[in-house]
CSV table of C-alpha atoms in Angstrom, one decimal:
chain,number,residue,atom,x,y,z
L,202,MET,CA,-43.1,155.4,75.3
L,203,ARG,CA,-46.8,155.1,74.3
L,204,PHE,CA,-48.9,152.0,74.1
L,205,ASP,CA,-52.4,151.4,72.6
L,206,ASP,CA,-53.7,150.0,75.9
L,207,ALA,CA,-52.7,148.6,79.3
L,208,ALA,CA,-52.6,145.0,77.9
L,209,SER,CA,-50.0,145.9,75.2
L,210,ARG,CA,-48.0,147.8,77.7
L,211,ARG,CA,-47.8,144.9,80.1
L,212,LYS,CA,-47.1,142.4,77.2
L,213,TRP,CA,-44.2,144.6,76.0
L,214,PHE,CA,-42.8,144.9,79.6
L,215,GLU,CA,-43.0,141.2,80.3
L,216,ARG,CA,-41.4,140.2,77.0
L,217,ARG,CA,-38.4,142.5,77.7
L,218,LEU,CA,-38.2,141.5,81.3
L,219,ALA,CA,-38.3,137.7,81.0
L,220,PRO,CA,-34.8,137.1,79.5
L,221,LEU,CA,-33.2,139.4,82.1
L,222,LEU,CA,-34.6,137.9,85.3
L,223,ASP,CA,-31.8,135.4,85.8
L,224,ARG,CA,-29.1,138.1,85.4
L,225,LEU,CA,-31.1,140.5,87.7
L,226,TYR,CA,-31.2,137.8,90.4
L,227,GLY,CA,-27.6,136.9,89.9
L,228,THR,CA,-26.5,140.5,90.3
L,229,ALA,CA,-28.7,141.0,93.3
L,230,LEU,CA,-27.4,137.9,94.9
L,231,ARG,CA,-23.8,139.1,94.4
L,232,LEU,CA,-24.7,142.4,96.1
L,233,THR,CA,-26.7,141.0,99.0
L,234,ARG,CA,-25.2,137.5,99.5
L,235,ASN,CA,-28.6,136.4,100.6
L,236,PRO,CA,-31.1,134.6,98.4
L,237,ALA,CA,-34.2,136.0,100.1
L,238,ASP,CA,-32.8,139.5,100.1
L,239,ALA,CA,-31.9,139.2,96.4
L,240,GLU,CA,-35.4,138.1,95.6
L,241,ASP,CA,-36.8,141.1,97.5
L,242,VAL,CA,-34.4,143.5,95.7
L,243,VAL,CA,-35.4,142.1,92.3
L,244,ALA,CA,-39.1,142.2,93.1
L,245,GLU,CA,-38.9,145.8,94.2
L,246,ALA,CA,-36.8,146.8,91.2
L,247,VAL,CA,-39.2,145.2,88.8
L,248,ALA,CA,-42.2,146.9,90.5
L,249,LYS,CA,-40.4,150.2,90.3
L,250,ALA,CA,-39.6,149.7,86.6
L,251,TRP,CA,-43.2,148.8,85.8
L,252,SER,CA,-44.5,151.9,87.6
L,253,GLN,CA,-41.9,154.2,85.9
L,254,LEU,CA,-42.1,152.6,82.5
L,255,GLY,CA,-43.5,155.9,81.1
L,256,ARG,CA,-40.3,157.6,81.9
L,257,LEU,CA,-38.3,155.3,79.6
L,258,GLN,CA,-37.7,157.4,76.5
L,259,ASP,CA,-35.6,154.9,74.5
L,260,PRO,CA,-36.9,151.2,74.4
L,261,GLN,CA,-33.4,150.1,73.4
L,262,ARG,CA,-32.1,151.2,76.7
L,263,PHE,CA,-34.5,149.1,78.7
L,264,GLU,CA,-31.9,146.6,80.0
L,265,GLY,CA,-29.4,149.2,81.3
L,266,TRP,CA,-32.3,151.2,82.7
L,267,LEU,CA,-33.6,148.2,84.6
L,268,PHE,CA,-30.2,147.3,86.0
L,269,HIS,CA,-29.8,150.9,87.1
L,270,ILE,CA,-33.1,150.7,89.0
L,271,LEU,CA,-31.9,147.4,90.6
L,272,THR,CA,-28.7,149.0,91.8
L,273,ASN,CA,-30.4,152.0,93.2
L,274,THR,CA,-32.9,149.7,95.0
L,275,PHE,CA,-30.1,147.8,96.6
L,276,ILE,CA,-28.2,151.0,97.6
L,277,SER,CA,-31.3,152.5,99.1
L,278,GLU,CA,-31.9,149.4,101.2
L,279,TRP,CA,-28.3,149.3,102.2
L,280,ARG,CA,-28.4,152.9,103.3
L,281,ARG,CA,-31.5,152.3,105.4
L,282,ARG,CA,-29.8,149.4,107.2
L,283,ARG,CA,-26.7,151.5,107.9
L,284,CYS,CA,-29.0,153.9,109.8
L,285,ARG,CA,-30.2,151.2,112.1
L,286,PRO,CA,-28.0,150.9,115.2
L,287,GLN,CA,-28.9,147.2,115.6
L,288,SER,CA,-27.8,146.4,112.1
L,289,ALA,CA,-24.2,147.4,112.4
L,290,SER,CA,-23.2,144.2,110.6
L,291,ALA,CA,-24.9,145.5,107.5
L,292,ASP,CA,-22.6,148.5,107.3
L,293,ILE,CA,-19.9,148.6,104.7
L,294,THR,CA,-16.6,149.2,106.6
L,295,GLU,CA,-13.1,149.4,105.4
L,296,PRO,CA,-11.2,146.2,106.1
L,297,SER,CA,-7.6,146.3,107.4
L,298,GLU,CA,-5.1,147.7,105.0
L,299,LEU,CA,-2.8,144.9,105.9
L,300,ASP,CA,-5.1,142.2,104.9
L,301,SER,CA,-3.9,140.8,101.6
L,302,ALA,CA,-3.7,144.3,100.1
L,303,SER,CA,-0.4,143.7,98.3
L,304,PHE,CA,-1.0,140.2,96.9
L,305,THR,CA,-1.0,139.9,93.2
L,306,LEU,CA,-1.4,136.7,91.3
L,307,PHE,CA,1.3,137.5,88.8
L,308,GLN,CA,3.8,138.3,91.4
L,309,GLN,CA,3.4,134.8,92.7
L,310,LEU,CA,3.6,133.1,89.3
L,311,HIS,CA,6.6,135.1,88.0
L,312,GLN,CA,8.0,134.4,84.5
L,313,PRO,CA,7.9,130.5,84.7
L,314,PHE,CA,4.1,130.9,84.6
L,315,LEU,CA,4.5,131.4,80.8
L,316,LEU,CA,6.5,128.2,80.6
L,317,TRP,CA,4.3,125.8,82.5
L,318,TRP,CA,0.9,127.1,81.4
L,319,GLY,CA,-0.6,124.1,79.6
L,320,SER,CA,-3.9,122.4,78.9
L,321,LEU,CA,-4.3,121.0,82.4
L,322,GLU,CA,-3.6,124.3,84.2
L,323,GLU,CA,-5.8,126.1,81.7
L,324,GLN,CA,-8.7,123.7,82.2
L,325,PHE,CA,-8.3,124.1,86.0
L,326,PHE,CA,-8.4,127.9,86.0
L,327,ASN,CA,-11.3,128.0,83.5
L,328,GLY,CA,-13.2,125.6,85.7
L,329,LEU,CA,-12.2,127.6,88.8
L,330,LEU,CA,-13.4,130.8,87.4
L,331,GLN,CA,-16.7,129.4,86.5
L,332,GLU,CA,-17.3,127.4,89.6
L,333,ASP,CA,-15.6,129.3,92.4
L,334,LEU,CA,-15.4,133.0,91.4
L,335,GLU,CA,-18.8,133.7,92.7
L,336,ARG,CA,-17.9,132.0,96.0
L,337,ALA,CA,-14.8,134.1,96.2
L,338,LEU,CA,-16.8,137.2,95.5
L,339,ASP,CA,-19.2,136.3,98.3
L,340,ALA,CA,-16.3,135.9,100.7
L,341,LEU,CA,-15.2,139.5,100.2
L,342,PRO,CA,-16.0,142.1,102.8
L,343,ASP,CA,-19.0,144.3,101.9
L,344,ALA,CA,-16.9,147.3,101.0
L,345,TYR,CA,-15.0,145.3,98.4
L,346,ARG,CA,-17.8,143.1,97.1
L,347,VAL,CA,-20.2,145.9,96.4
L,348,THR,CA,-17.6,148.0,94.7
L,349,ILE,CA,-16.3,145.3,92.4
L,350,VAL,CA,-19.8,144.1,91.4
L,351,LEU,CA,-20.8,147.7,90.5
L,352,VAL,CA,-17.6,148.2,88.4
L,353,GLU,CA,-16.8,144.8,87.0
L,354,VAL,CA,-20.3,143.2,86.7
L,355,GLN,CA,-22.5,146.2,86.0
L,356,GLY,CA,-20.0,148.4,84.3
L,357,TYR,CA,-20.4,151.6,86.3
L,358,THR,CA,-17.6,154.2,86.1
L,359,TYR,CA,-15.6,155.0,89.2
L,360,GLU,CA,-17.3,158.4,89.4
L,361,GLU,CA,-20.8,156.8,89.2
L,362,VAL,CA,-19.9,154.3,91.9
L,363,ALA,CA,-18.6,157.2,94.1
L,364,ARG,CA,-21.9,159.0,93.7
L,365,LEU,CA,-24.0,155.9,94.4
L,366,LEU,CA,-22.1,155.0,97.5
L,367,GLY,CA,-21.4,158.5,98.7
L,368,ILE,CA,-17.6,158.1,98.9
L,369,PRO,CA,-14.6,159.7,97.2
L,370,VAL,CA,-13.4,158.4,93.8
L,371,GLY,CA,-10.1,157.6,95.5
L,372,THR,CA,-11.9,155.3,97.9
L,373,VAL,CA,-13.6,153.5,95.0
L,374,ARG,CA,-10.2,153.0,93.4
L,375,SER,CA,-8.7,151.7,96.6
L,376,ARG,CA,-11.5,149.3,97.3
L,377,LEU,CA,-11.4,148.0,93.8
L,378,SER,CA,-7.7,147.4,93.9
L,379,ARG,CA,-7.9,145.6,97.2
L,380,ALA,CA,-10.9,143.5,96.0
L,381,ARG,CA,-9.0,142.4,93.0
L,382,SER,CA,-6.0,141.6,95.2
L,383,ARG,CA,-8.2,139.5,97.5
L,384,LEU,CA,-9.8,137.6,94.7
L,385,GLN,CA,-6.4,136.8,93.1
L,386,LYS,CA,-5.2,135.5,96.5
L,387,MET,CA,-8.2,133.3,97.0
L,388,LEU,CA,-7.9,131.9,93.5
L,389,TRP,CA,-4.2,131.3,94.0
L,390,ASP,CA,-4.8,129.5,97.3
L,391,GLN,CA,-7.4,127.3,95.7
L,392,ALA,CA,-5.0,126.5,92.9
L,393,ARG,CA,-2.3,125.5,95.4
L,394,GLU,CA,-4.8,123.4,97.3
L,395,ALA,CA,-5.7,121.6,94.1
L,396,GLY,CA,-2.1,120.9,93.4
L,397,VAL,CA,-2.0,122.9,90.2
L,398,VAL,CA,0.7,125.3,91.5
L,399,LEU,CA,3.3,124.6,94.1
L,400,GLY,CA,5.4,126.8,96.4
L,401,ASN,CA,4.8,129.3,99.1
L,402,LYS,CA,3.0,132.6,98.9
L,403,GLU,CA,6.2,134.5,99.3
L,404,GLY,CA,7.2,133.9,95.7
L,405,GLY,CA,7.5,130.2,95.2
L,406,THR,CA,6.6,128.7,91.8
L,407,ARG,CA,5.6,125.4,90.5
L,408,GLU,CA,8.3,122.8,90.5
């Protein structure tokens, strides 16, 4: 893109950036799970976008281009931390395959789910998704959280995530499946604790 002067270039950039800042921070927070780290990732991504603005050929793709820079910024930092022996906790490791891998919400609900789904339950789950889904995401192991955020929040394909993380496509699919399973289990447990559904996790349903 070309601009008449530096002032018009900055004005255009700031006008496009302003409505995206909250979403940029929210995405960075889901990836990092740390407000300070999220702010750093957003700040670095914005600085990179500003310095590379001349490479943006299509102004209509500014939003996707900016989120791509954000993702690459996070991945770069994550990879640097993986290389530090003292930062083993920052590594994305594969959780145990036995840990909630086979849980699915619909297996727990069974057919009666269609019968008792009413306004109270609907209100609860709507509120649960709005209020607690982010907390459930934050509780996921790094391997699952990063994968599901990249796919479900940012819309990357499995192949793109595989390239970003340097893992096979099959691993992306496996992590995503287990992430969804864990999220479903956490939401199910929260629903049971709130008294919306009754029964045990081995297949019980609401009475």
